[in-house]
């Protein structure tokens, strides 16, 4: 009886380790003077802010013809006086593909700056 339980426990621990092993690192250390840098690119997107399906979630639909997966960028942070539904804005931010959010749509973009057009 102990053997199947041990086998199941070992399998579950291995699966949990595999799940955590594939998650991308949030930050990577730079070789220069201990500076911490993001492994994800900083981008600038021009588009229209729209309300997400969940309350409080905002998306940025780019003016380009090729939106990211999920139909737009999920705006994380930023000035909520500038980022309102219907606003045409220019947003600079860092892509965060592994970000956890209750908003179930959009490609996560952590806002560094936002300005109206």
N, CA, C and O atoms as CSV, one atom per row, in Angstrom:
chain,resi,resn,atom,element,x,y,z
A,1,UNK,N,N,0.814,-1.203,0.000
A,1,UNK,CA,C,0.000,0.000,0.000
A,1,UNK,C,C,0.856,1.264,0.000
A,1,UNK,O,O,0.485,2.259,-0.624
A,2,UNK,N,N,1.992,1.238,0.691
A,2,UNK,CA,C,2.844,2.424,0.754
A,2,UNK,C,C,3.475,2.731,-0.596
A,2,UNK,O,O,3.704,3.895,-0.925
A,3,UNK,N,N,3.758,1.696,-1.377
A,3,UNK,CA,C,4.447,1.900,-2.653
A,3,UNK,C,C,3.626,2.743,-3.632
A,3,UNK,O,O,4.184,3.687,-4.192
A,4,UNK,N,N,2.322,2.465,-3.882
A,4,UNK,CA,C,1.562,3.319,-4.803
A,4,UNK,C,C,1.457,4.762,-4.309
A,4,UNK,O,O,1.505,5.692,-5.115
A,5,UNK,N,N,1.314,4.961,-2.998
A,5,UNK,CA,C,1.209,6.311,-2.461
A,5,UNK,C,C,2.516,7.064,-2.693
A,5,UNK,O,O,2.496,8.237,-3.068
A,6,UNK,N,N,3.628,6.415,-2.476
A,6,UNK,CA,C,4.933,7.049,-2.691
A,6,UNK,C,C,5.139,7.368,-4.168
A,6,UNK,O,O,5.692,8.412,-4.515
A,7,UNK,N,N,4.687,6.456,-5.040
A,7,UNK,CA,C,4.825,6.675,-6.477
A,7,UNK,C,C,3.980,7.869,-6.923
A,7,UNK,O,O,4.436,8.695,-7.713
A,8,UNK,N,N,2.759,7.956,-6.419
A,8,UNK,CA,C,1.879,9.084,-6.757
A,8,UNK,C,C,2.479,10.387,-6.234
A,8,UNK,O,O,2.490,11.389,-6.949
A,9,UNK,N,N,2.975,10.389,-5.002
A,9,UNK,CA,C,3.568,11.593,-4.425
A,9,UNK,C,C,4.783,12.041,-5.230
A,9,UNK,O,O,4.948,13.232,-5.493
A,10,UNK,N,N,5.629,11.098,-5.620
A,10,UNK,CA,C,6.818,11.435,-6.412
A,10,UNK,C,C,6.422,12.001,-7.774
A,10,UNK,O,O,7.042,12.944,-8.265
A,11,UNK,N,N,5.382,11.418,-8.383
A,11,UNK,CA,C,4.916,11.901,-9.687
A,11,UNK,C,C,4.373,13.318,-9.576
A,11,UNK,O,O,4.668,14.163,-10.420
A,12,UNK,N,N,3.579,13.585,-8.538
A,12,UNK,CA,C,3.023,14.931,-8.344
A,12,UNK,C,C,4.109,15.963,-8.088
A,12,UNK,O,O,4.038,17.077,-8.606
A,13,UNK,N,N,5.119,15.604,-7.293
A,13,UNK,CA,C,6.208,16.546,-7.028
A,13,UNK,C,C,7.004,16.822,-8.300
A,13,UNK,O,O,7.412,17.959,-8.534
A,14,UNK,N,N,7.232,15.802,-9.121
A,14,UNK,CA,C,7.961,15.992,-10.382
A,14,UNK,C,C,7.164,16.887,-11.326
A,14,UNK,O,O,7.732,17.750,-11.996
A,15,UNK,N,N,5.838,16.679,-11.381
A,15,UNK,CA,C,4.996,17.508,-12.251
A,15,UNK,C,C,4.999,18.956,-11.772
A,15,UNK,O,O,5.078,19.874,-12.588
A,16,UNK,N,N,4.915,19.170,-10.466
A,16,UNK,CA,C,4.939,20.533,-9.924
A,16,UNK,C,C,6.269,21.202,-10.229
A,16,UNK,O,O,6.307,22.386,-10.561
A,17,UNK,N,N,7.362,20.452,-10.118
A,17,UNK,CA,C,8.672,21.001,-10.446
A,17,UNK,C,C,8.767,21.364,-11.904
A,17,UNK,O,O,9.381,22.375,-12.247
A,18,UNK,N,N,8.173,20.563,-12.779
A,18,UNK,CA,C,8.199,20.855,-14.209
A,18,UNK,C,C,7.391,22.108,-14.524
A,18,UNK,O,O,7.781,22.901,-15.381
A,19,UNK,N,N,6.274,22.288,-13.838
A,19,UNK,CA,C,5.443,23.477,-14.066
A,19,UNK,C,C,6.212,24.732,-13.692
A,19,UNK,O,O,6.214,25.709,-14.441
A,20,UNK,N,N,6.867,24.709,-12.534
A,20,UNK,CA,C,7.598,25.891,-12.093
A,20,UNK,C,C,8.875,26.108,-12.900
A,20,UNK,O,O,9.350,27.238,-13.014
A,21,UNK,N,N,9.428,25.047,-13.455
A,21,UNK,CA,C,10.666,25.174,-14.219
A,21,UNK,C,C,10.440,25.892,-15.548
A,21,UNK,O,O,11.354,26.546,-16.050
A,22,UNK,N,N,9.234,25.784,-16.134
A,22,UNK,CA,C,9.004,26.396,-17.435
A,22,UNK,C,C,8.560,27.850,-17.342
A,22,UNK,O,O,8.527,28.544,-18.357
A,23,UNK,N,N,8.219,28.323,-16.153
A,23,UNK,CA,C,7.801,29.726,-16.012
A,23,UNK,C,C,9.000,30.630,-16.278
A,23,UNK,O,O,10.086,30.370,-15.760
A,24,UNK,N,N,8.827,31.695,-17.081
A,24,UNK,CA,C,9.952,32.577,-17.378
A,24,UNK,C,C,10.372,33.372,-16.163
A,24,UNK,O,O,9.555,33.702,-15.303
A,25,UNK,N,N,11.660,33.677,-16.101
A,25,UNK,CA,C,12.184,34.470,-14.995
A,25,UNK,C,C,11.649,35.892,-15.102
A,25,UNK,O,O,11.588,36.454,-16.196
A,26,UNK,N,N,11.265,36.471,-13.978
A,26,UNK,CA,C,10.716,37.823,-13.992
A,26,UNK,C,C,11.798,38.853,-14.281
A,26,UNK,O,O,11.548,39.850,-14.958
A,27,UNK,N,N,12.995,38.614,-13.770
A,27,UNK,CA,C,14.081,39.543,-14.007
A,27,UNK,C,C,15.377,38.762,-14.130
A,27,UNK,O,O,15.508,37.673,-13.572
A,28,UNK,N,N,16.318,39.307,-14.847
A,28,UNK,CA,C,17.620,38.693,-14.995
A,28,UNK,C,C,18.679,39.705,-14.574
A,28,UNK,O,O,18.524,40.912,-14.764
A,29,UNK,N,N,19.744,39.187,-14.005
A,29,UNK,CA,C,20.816,40.076,-13.571
A,29,UNK,C,C,21.706,40.446,-14.741
A,29,UNK,O,O,22.064,39.599,-15.559
A,30,UNK,N,N,22.052,41.698,-14.811
A,30,UNK,CA,C,22.965,42.189,-15.841
A,30,UNK,C,C,24.390,42.004,-15.347
A,30,UNK,O,O,24.655,42.151,-14.154
A,31,UNK,N,N,25.301,41.688,-16.239
A,31,UNK,CA,C,26.679,41.538,-15.790
A,31,UNK,C,C,27.309,42.869,-15.354
A,31,UNK,O,O,28.327,42.867,-14.662
A,32,UNK,N,N,26.728,43.983,-15.741
A,32,UNK,CA,C,27.304,45.293,-15.428
A,32,UNK,C,C,26.857,45.793,-14.066
A,32,UNK,O,O,25.698,46.174,-13.900
A,33,UNK,N,N,27.732,45.801,-13.112
A,33,UNK,CA,C,27.549,46.444,-11.803
A,33,UNK,C,C,26.284,46.039,-11.058
A,33,UNK,O,O,25.710,46.862,-10.344
A,34,UNK,N,N,25.835,44.806,-11.202
A,34,UNK,CA,C,24.693,44.331,-10.441
A,34,UNK,C,C,23.367,44.951,-10.820
A,34,UNK,O,O,22.441,44.943,-10.010
A,35,UNK,N,N,23.241,45.488,-12.021
A,35,UNK,CA,C,22.002,46.109,-12.473
A,35,UNK,C,C,21.015,45.014,-12.854
A,35,UNK,O,O,21.379,44.048,-13.524
A,36,UNK,N,N,19.766,45.166,-12.426
A,36,UNK,CA,C,18.733,44.197,-12.763
A,36,UNK,C,C,17.964,44.704,-13.978
A,36,UNK,O,O,17.479,45.835,-13.982
A,37,UNK,N,N,17.853,43.869,-15.005
A,37,UNK,CA,C,17.143,44.248,-16.228
A,37,UNK,C,C,16.047,43.236,-16.516
A,37,UNK,O,O,16.117,42.093,-16.065
A,38,UNK,N,N,15.046,43.649,-17.260
A,38,UNK,CA,C,13.958,42.759,-17.643
A,38,UNK,C,C,14.377,41.951,-18.864
A,38,UNK,O,O,15.002,42.494,-19.775
A,39,UNK,N,N,14.040,40.652,-18.900
A,39,UNK,CA,C,14.360,39.852,-20.080
A,39,UNK,C,C,13.382,40.096,-21.226
A,39,UNK,O,O,13.560,39.549,-22.314
A,40,UNK,N,N,12.364,40.901,-20.998
A,40,UNK,CA,C,11.351,41.164,-22.009
A,40,UNK,C,C,11.551,42.552,-22.611
A,40,UNK,O,O,12.053,43.455,-21.942
A,41,UNK,N,N,11.157,42.724,-23.879
A,41,UNK,CA,C,11.396,44.005,-24.541
A,41,UNK,C,C,10.453,45.120,-24.079
A,41,UNK,O,O,9.328,44.877,-23.642
A,42,UNK,N,N,10.957,46.347,-24.192
A,42,UNK,CA,C,10.142,47.537,-23.991
A,42,UNK,C,C,9.647,47.963,-25.364
A,42,UNK,O,O,10.429,48.082,-26.307
A,43,UNK,N,N,8.333,48.195,-25.470
A,43,UNK,CA,C,7.753,48.571,-26.756
A,43,UNK,C,C,6.900,49.824,-26.604
A,43,UNK,O,O,6.491,50.184,-25.500
A,44,UNK,N,N,6.643,50.475,-27.723
A,44,UNK,CA,C,5.724,51.608,-27.760
A,44,UNK,C,C,4.604,51.262,-28.729
A,44,UNK,O,O,4.860,50.870,-29.868
A,45,UNK,N,N,3.361,51.408,-28.277
A,45,UNK,CA,C,2.191,51.052,-29.068
A,45,UNK,C,C,1.257,52.253,-29.131
A,45,UNK,O,O,1.033,52.929,-28.127
A,46,UNK,N,N,0.718,52.513,-30.312
A,46,UNK,CA,C,-0.263,53.581,-30.497
A,46,UNK,C,C,-1.584,52.901,-30.828
A,46,UNK,O,O,-1.651,52.056,-31.720
A,47,UNK,N,N,-2.638,53.279,-30.100
A,47,UNK,CA,C,-3.923,52.644,-30.338
A,47,UNK,C,C,-5.035,53.251,-29.513
A,47,UNK,O,O,-4.914,54.354,-28.981
A,48,UNK,N,N,-6.130,52.498,-29.419
A,48,UNK,CA,C,-7.322,52.933,-28.694
A,48,UNK,C,C,-7.523,52.063,-27.461
A,48,UNK,O,O,-7.411,50.839,-27.530
A,49,UNK,N,N,-7.818,52.700,-26.336
A,49,UNK,CA,C,-8.094,51.981,-25.093
A,49,UNK,C,C,-9.536,51.494,-25.130
A,49,UNK,O,O,-10.444,52.250,-25.476
A,50,UNK,N,N,-9.744,50.232,-24.773
A,50,UNK,CA,C,-11.092,49.665,-24.685
A,50,UNK,C,C,-11.260,48.984,-23.330
A,50,UNK,O,O,-10.282,48.578,-22.704
A,51,UNK,N,N,-12.491,48.866,-22.891
A,51,UNK,CA,C,-12.783,48.169,-21.640
A,51,UNK,C,C,-12.724,46.667,-21.883
A,51,UNK,O,O,-13.179,46.168,-22.912
A,52,UNK,N,N,-12.152,45.959,-20.912
A,52,UNK,CA,C,-12.116,44.501,-20.995
A,52,UNK,C,C,-13.435,43.905,-20.544
A,52,UNK,O,O,-14.331,44.627,-20.108
A,53,UNK,N,N,-13.554,42.595,-20.648
A,53,UNK,CA,C,-14.799,41.950,-20.221
A,53,UNK,C,C,-14.932,41.970,-18.699
A,53,UNK,O,O,-16.041,42.091,-18.179
A,54,UNK,N,N,-13.829,41.854,-17.990
A,54,UNK,CA,C,-13.867,41.926,-16.536
A,54,UNK,C,C,-13.777,43.392,-16.107
A,54,UNK,O,O,-13.102,44.200,-16.745
A,55,UNK,N,N,-14.474,43.717,-15.009
A,55,UNK,CA,C,-14.499,45.092,-14.529
A,55,UNK,C,C,-13.091,45.539,-14.115
A,55,UNK,O,O,-12.375,44.816,-13.423
A,56,UNK,N,N,-12.714,46.741,-14.551
A,56,UNK,CA,C,-11.417,47.288,-14.197
A,56,UNK,C,C,-10.294,46.925,-15.155
A,56,UNK,O,O,-9.182,47.437,-15.018
A,57,UNK,N,N,-10.556,46.061,-16.113
A,57,UNK,CA,C,-9.532,45.650,-17.070
A,57,UNK,C,C,-9.571,46.564,-18.288
A,57,UNK,O,O,-10.640,46.851,-18.828
A,58,UNK,N,N,-8.393,47.017,-18.714
A,58,UNK,CA,C,-8.292,47.871,-19.891
A,58,UNK,C,C,-7.385,47.225,-20.921
A,58,UNK,O,O,-6.350,46.648,-20.586
A,59,UNK,N,N,-7.789,47.331,-22.184
A,59,UNK,CA,C,-7.010,46.796,-23.289
A,59,UNK,C,C,-6.613,47.930,-24.208
A,59,UNK,O,O,-7.306,48.943,-24.306
A,60,UNK,N,N,-5.489,47.747,-24.878
A,60,UNK,CA,C,-5.055,48.693,-25.892
A,60,UNK,C,C,-5.094,47.972,-27.227
A,60,UNK,O,O,-4.342,47.025,-27.454
A,61,UNK,N,N,-5.974,48.425,-28.111
A,61,UNK,CA,C,-6.071,47.854,-29.455
A,61,UNK,C,C,-5.208,48.709,-30.367
A,61,UNK,O,O,-5.513,49.881,-30.590
A,62,UNK,N,N,-4.123,48.128,-30.902
A,62,UNK,CA,C,-3.211,48.931,-31.729
A,62,UNK,C,C,-3.842,49.328,-33.057
A,62,UNK,O,O,-4.740,48.652,-33.558
A,63,UNK,N,N,-3.361,50.432,-33.620
A,63,UNK,CA,C,-3.853,50.894,-34.915
A,63,UNK,C,C,-3.355,50.012,-36.054
A,63,UNK,O,O,-3.896,50.071,-37.158
A,64,UNK,N,N,-2.335,49.197,-35.802
A,64,UNK,CA,C,-1.818,48.314,-36.846
A,64,UNK,C,C,-2.831,47.228,-37.155
A,64,UNK,O,O,-3.761,47.003,-36.380
A,65,UNK,N,N,-2.658,46.562,-38.267
A,65,UNK,CA,C,-3.608,45.520,-38.659
A,65,UNK,C,C,-3.311,44.172,-37.997
A,65,UNK,O,O,-4.057,43.214,-38.202
A,66,UNK,N,N,-2.244,44.081,-37.212
A,66,UNK,CA,C,-1.880,42.808,-36.589
A,66,UNK,C,C,-1.822,42.941,-35.070
A,66,UNK,O,O,-0.750,43.168,-34.510
A,67,UNK,N,N,-2.965,42.803,-34.398
A,67,UNK,CA,C,-2.944,42.883,-32.935
A,67,UNK,C,C,-2.263,41.646,-32.346
A,67,UNK,O,O,-2.174,40.617,-33.016
A,68,UNK,N,N,-1.786,41.731,-31.116
A,68,UNK,CA,C,-1.152,40.576,-30.472
A,68,UNK,C,C,-2.182,39.511,-30.137
A,68,UNK,O,O,-3.382,39.752,-30.270
A,69,UNK,N,N,-1.730,38.320,-29.697
A,69,UNK,CA,C,-2.673,37.277,-29.292
A,69,UNK,C,C,-3.629,37.798,-28.222
A,69,UNK,O,O,-3.201,38.510,-27.313
A,70,UNK,N,N,-4.886,37.465,-28.311
A,70,UNK,CA,C,-5.866,37.932,-27.341
A,70,UNK,C,C,-6.553,39.204,-27.773
A,70,UNK,O,O,-7.408,39.717,-27.051
A,71,UNK,N,N,-6.197,39.733,-28.948
A,71,UNK,CA,C,-6.897,40.881,-29.497
A,71,UNK,C,C,-6.365,42.238,-29.113
A,71,UNK,O,O,-6.807,43.232,-29.689
A,72,UNK,N,N,-5.462,42.342,-28.193
A,72,UNK,CA,C,-4.913,43.632,-27.794
A,72,UNK,C,C,-3.945,43.445,-26.649
A,72,UNK,O,O,-3.629,42.317,-26.270
A,73,UNK,N,N,-3.478,44.538,-26.104
A,73,UNK,CA,C,-2.560,44.497,-24.965
A,73,UNK,C,C,-3.336,44.772,-23.690
A,73,UNK,O,O,-4.090,45.742,-23.617
A,74,UNK,N,N,-3.160,43.932,-22.690
A,74,UNK,CA,C,-3.751,44.151,-21.377
A,74,UNK,C,C,-2.884,45.172,-20.665
A,74,UNK,O,O,-1.702,44.921,-20.429
A,75,UNK,N,N,-3.453,46.322,-20.317
A,75,UNK,CA,C,-2.683,47.389,-19.696
A,75,UNK,C,C,-2.577,47.164,-18.192
A,75,UNK,O,O,-3.578,47.180,-17.475
A,76,UNK,N,N,-1.351,46.954,-17.727
A,76,UNK,CA,C,-1.085,46.744,-16.309
A,76,UNK,C,C,-0.477,48.031,-15.769
A,76,UNK,O,O,0.611,48.430,-16.182
A,77,UNK,N,N,-1.171,48.672,-14.856
A,77,UNK,CA,C,-0.694,49.928,-14.287
A,77,UNK,C,C,-0.971,51.089,-15.228
A,77,UNK,O,O,-1.828,51.000,-16.107
A,78,UNK,N,N,-0.249,52.161,-15.037
A,78,UNK,CA,C,-0.428,53.335,-15.879
A,78,UNK,C,C,-1.392,54.341,-15.266
A,78,UNK,O,O,-2.131,54.027,-14.332
A,79,UNK,N,N,-1.371,55.543,-15.802
A,79,UNK,CA,C,-2.210,56.647,-15.330
A,79,UNK,C,C,-3.648,56.438,-15.794
A,79,UNK,O,O,-3.928,56.524,-16.989
A,80,UNK,N,N,-4.561,56.164,-14.867
A,80,UNK,CA,C,-5.956,55.894,-15.210
A,80,UNK,C,C,-6.721,57.158,-15.596
A,80,UNK,O,O,-7.882,57.075,-15.996
A,81,UNK,N,N,-6.090,58.322,-15.483
A,81,UNK,CA,C,-6.709,59.542,-15.993
A,81,UNK,C,C,-6.487,59.637,-17.497
A,81,UNK,O,O,-7.292,60.243,-18.205
A,82,UNK,N,N,-5.412,59.049,-17.988
A,82,UNK,CA,C,-5.096,59.030,-19.416
A,82,UNK,C,C,-5.681,57.782,-20.071
A,82,UNK,O,O,-6.219,57.843,-21.177
A,83,UNK,N,N,-5.572,56.657,-19.383
A,83,UNK,CA,C,-6.023,55.371,-19.926
A,83,UNK,C,C,-7.487,55.129,-19.575
A,83,UNK,O,O,-7.798,54.446,-18.599
A,84,UNK,N,N,-8.370,55.690,-20.375
A,84,UNK,CA,C,-9.814,55.522,-20.202
A,84,UNK,C,C,-10.381,54.952,-21.499
A,84,UNK,O,O,-9.857,55.237,-22.575
A,85,UNK,N,N,-11.451,54.147,-21.413
A,85,UNK,CA,C,-12.037,53.581,-22.634
A,85,UNK,C,C,-12.382,54.659,-23.662
A,85,UNK,O,O,-13.008,55.668,-23.337
A,86,UNK,N,N,-11.966,54.428,-24.895
A,86,UNK,CA,C,-12.215,55.354,-25.981
A,86,UNK,C,C,-11.053,56.284,-26.277
A,86,UNK,O,O,-11.016,56.906,-27.338
A,87,UNK,N,N,-10.099,56.390,-25.356
A,87,UNK,CA,C,-8.966,57.308,-25.545
A,87,UNK,C,C,-7.997,56.750,-26.586
A,87,UNK,O,O,-7.733,55.548,-26.636
A,88,UNK,N,N,-7.474,57.658,-27.416
A,88,UNK,CA,C,-6.419,57.313,-28.376
A,88,UNK,C,C,-5.109,57.719,-27.708
A,88,UNK,O,O,-4.909,58.887,-27.375
A,89,UNK,N,N,-4.213,56.740,-27.513
A,89,UNK,CA,C,-3.010,56.982,-26.712
A,89,UNK,C,C,-1.764,56.359,-27.341
A,89,UNK,O,O,-1.831,55.519,-28.238
A,90,UNK,N,N,-0.633,56.814,-26.826
A,90,UNK,CA,C,0.657,56.185,-27.111
A,90,UNK,C,C,1.158,55.644,-25.786
A,90,UNK,O,O,1.333,56.400,-24.830
A,91,UNK,N,N,1.392,54.339,-25.720
A,91,UNK,CA,C,1.808,53.687,-24.480
A,91,UNK,C,C,3.169,53.049,-24.682
A,91,UNK,O,O,3.402,52.361,-25.676
A,92,UNK,N,N,4.066,53.281,-23.736
A,92,UNK,CA,C,5.353,52.606,-23.695
A,92,UNK,C,C,5.325,51.690,-22.491
A,92,UNK,O,O,4.929,52.095,-21.397
A,93,UNK,N,N,5.746,50.452,-22.697
A,93,UNK,CA,C,5.721,49.500,-21.602
A,93,UNK,C,C,6.579,48.282,-21.865
A,93,UNK,O,O,7.194,48.145,-22.922
A,94,UNK,N,N,6.606,47.400,-20.878
A,94,UNK,CA,C,7.382,46.168,-20.947
A,94,UNK,C,C,6.428,45.003,-21.110
A,94,UNK,O,O,5.478,44.864,-20.339
A,95,UNK,N,N,6.671,44.165,-22.102
A,95,UNK,CA,C,5.847,42.968,-22.292
A,95,UNK,C,C,6.052,42.031,-21.113
A,95,UNK,O,O,7.183,41.823,-20.674
A,96,UNK,N,N,4.976,41.468,-20.600
A,96,UNK,CA,C,5.010,40.563,-19.447
A,96,UNK,C,C,4.219,39.291,-19.772
A,96,UNK,O,O,3.119,39.111,-19.250
A,97,UNK,N,N,4.752,38.407,-20.619
A,97,UNK,CA,C,3.980,37.241,-21.040
A,97,UNK,C,C,3.585,36.289,-19.918
A,97,UNK,O,O,2.620,35.541,-20.076
A,98,UNK,N,N,4.284,36.289,-18.802
A,98,UNK,CA,C,3.945,35.380,-17.711
A,98,UNK,C,C,3.158,36.026,-16.593
A,98,UNK,O,O,2.973,35.413,-15.542
A,99,UNK,N,N,2.688,37.249,-16.789
A,99,UNK,CA,C,1.979,37.975,-15.730
A,99,UNK,C,C,0.670,37.287,-15.372
A,99,UNK,O,O,-0.035,36.771,-16.239
A,100,UNK,N,N,0.361,37.290,-14.087
A,100,UNK,CA,C,-0.879,36.690,-13.598
A,100,UNK,C,C,-1.883,37.820,-13.354
A,100,UNK,O,O,-1.573,38.818,-12.702
A,101,UNK,N,N,-3.088,37.639,-13.892
A,101,UNK,CA,C,-4.115,38.656,-13.759
A,101,UNK,C,C,-5.485,37.995,-13.799
A,101,UNK,O,O,-5.643,36.913,-14.364
A,102,UNK,N,N,-6.478,38.649,-13.195
A,102,UNK,CA,C,-7.839,38.136,-13.289
A,102,UNK,C,C,-8.475,38.531,-14.615
A,102,UNK,O,O,-9.546,38.032,-14.958
A,103,UNK,N,N,-7.833,39.416,-15.357
A,103,UNK,CA,C,-8.330,39.808,-16.677
A,103,UNK,C,C,-8.007,38.670,-17.644
A,103,UNK,O,O,-6.849,38.274,-17.770
A,104,UNK,N,N,-8.997,38.159,-18.309
A,104,UNK,CA,C,-8.826,36.957,-19.110
A,104,UNK,C,C,-8.631,37.232,-20.594
A,104,UNK,O,O,-8.974,36.394,-21.427
A,105,UNK,N,N,-8.093,38.380,-20.930
A,105,UNK,CA,C,-7.867,38.667,-22.333
A,105,UNK,C,C,-6.692,39.616,-22.473
A,105,UNK,O,O,-6.304,40.299,-21.524
A,106,UNK,N,N,-6.136,39.647,-23.666
A,106,UNK,CA,C,-5.045,40.556,-23.953
A,106,UNK,C,C,-3.679,40.015,-23.601
A,106,UNK,O,O,-3.543,39.092,-22.798
A,107,UNK,N,N,-2.660,40.609,-24.221
A,107,UNK,CA,C,-1.260,40.269,-23.987
A,107,UNK,C,C,-0.728,41.268,-22.966
A,107,UNK,O,O,-0.707,42.466,-23.250
A,108,UNK,N,N,-0.294,40.815,-21.780
A,108,UNK,CA,C,0.079,41.737,-20.703
A,108,UNK,C,C,1.195,42.718,-21.082
A,108,UNK,O,O,2.242,42.323,-21.594
A,109,UNK,N,N,0.947,43.986,-20.821
A,109,UNK,CA,C,1.905,45.057,-21.076
A,109,UNK,C,C,1.940,45.944,-19.838
A,109,UNK,O,O,0.962,46.627,-19.534
A,110,UNK,N,N,3.067,45.935,-19.120
A,110,UNK,CA,C,3.223,46.775,-17.935
A,110,UNK,C,C,3.564,48.189,-18.399
A,110,UNK,O,O,4.604,48.413,-19.018
A,111,UNK,N,N,2.694,49.123,-18.103
A,111,UNK,CA,C,2.807,50.493,-18.608
A,111,UNK,C,C,3.909,51.252,-17.874
A,111,UNK,O,O,3.940,51.300,-16.644
A,112,UNK,N,N,4.813,51.843,-18.654
A,112,UNK,CA,C,5.833,52.747,-18.123
A,112,UNK,C,C,5.350,54.185,-18.266
A,112,UNK,O,O,5.469,54.981,-17.335
A,113,UNK,N,N,4.802,54.515,-19.440
A,113,UNK,CA,C,4.253,55.850,-19.668
A,113,UNK,C,C,3.111,55.775,-20.658
A,113,UNK,O,O,3.064,54.886,-21.508
A,114,UNK,N,N,2.196,56.712,-20.542
A,114,UNK,CA,C,1.058,56.797,-21.467
A,114,UNK,C,C,0.749,58.260,-21.713
A,114,UNK,O,O,0.697,59.058,-20.777
A,115,UNK,N,N,0.544,58.612,-22.975
A,115,UNK,CA,C,0.173,59.997,-23.282
A,115,UNK,C,C,-0.929,60.014,-24.329
A,115,UNK,O,O,-0.929,59.200,-25.253
A,116,UNK,N,N,-1.860,60.934,-24.184
A,116,UNK,CA,C,-2.961,61.027,-25.153
A,116,UNK,C,C,-2.460,61.545,-26.489
A,116,UNK,O,O,-1.458,62.257,-26.556
A,117,UNK,N,N,-3.164,61.182,-27.548
A,117,UNK,CA,C,-2.816,61.677,-28.899
A,117,UNK,C,C,-3.698,62.835,-29.289
A,117,UNK,O,O,-3.554,63.378,-30.384
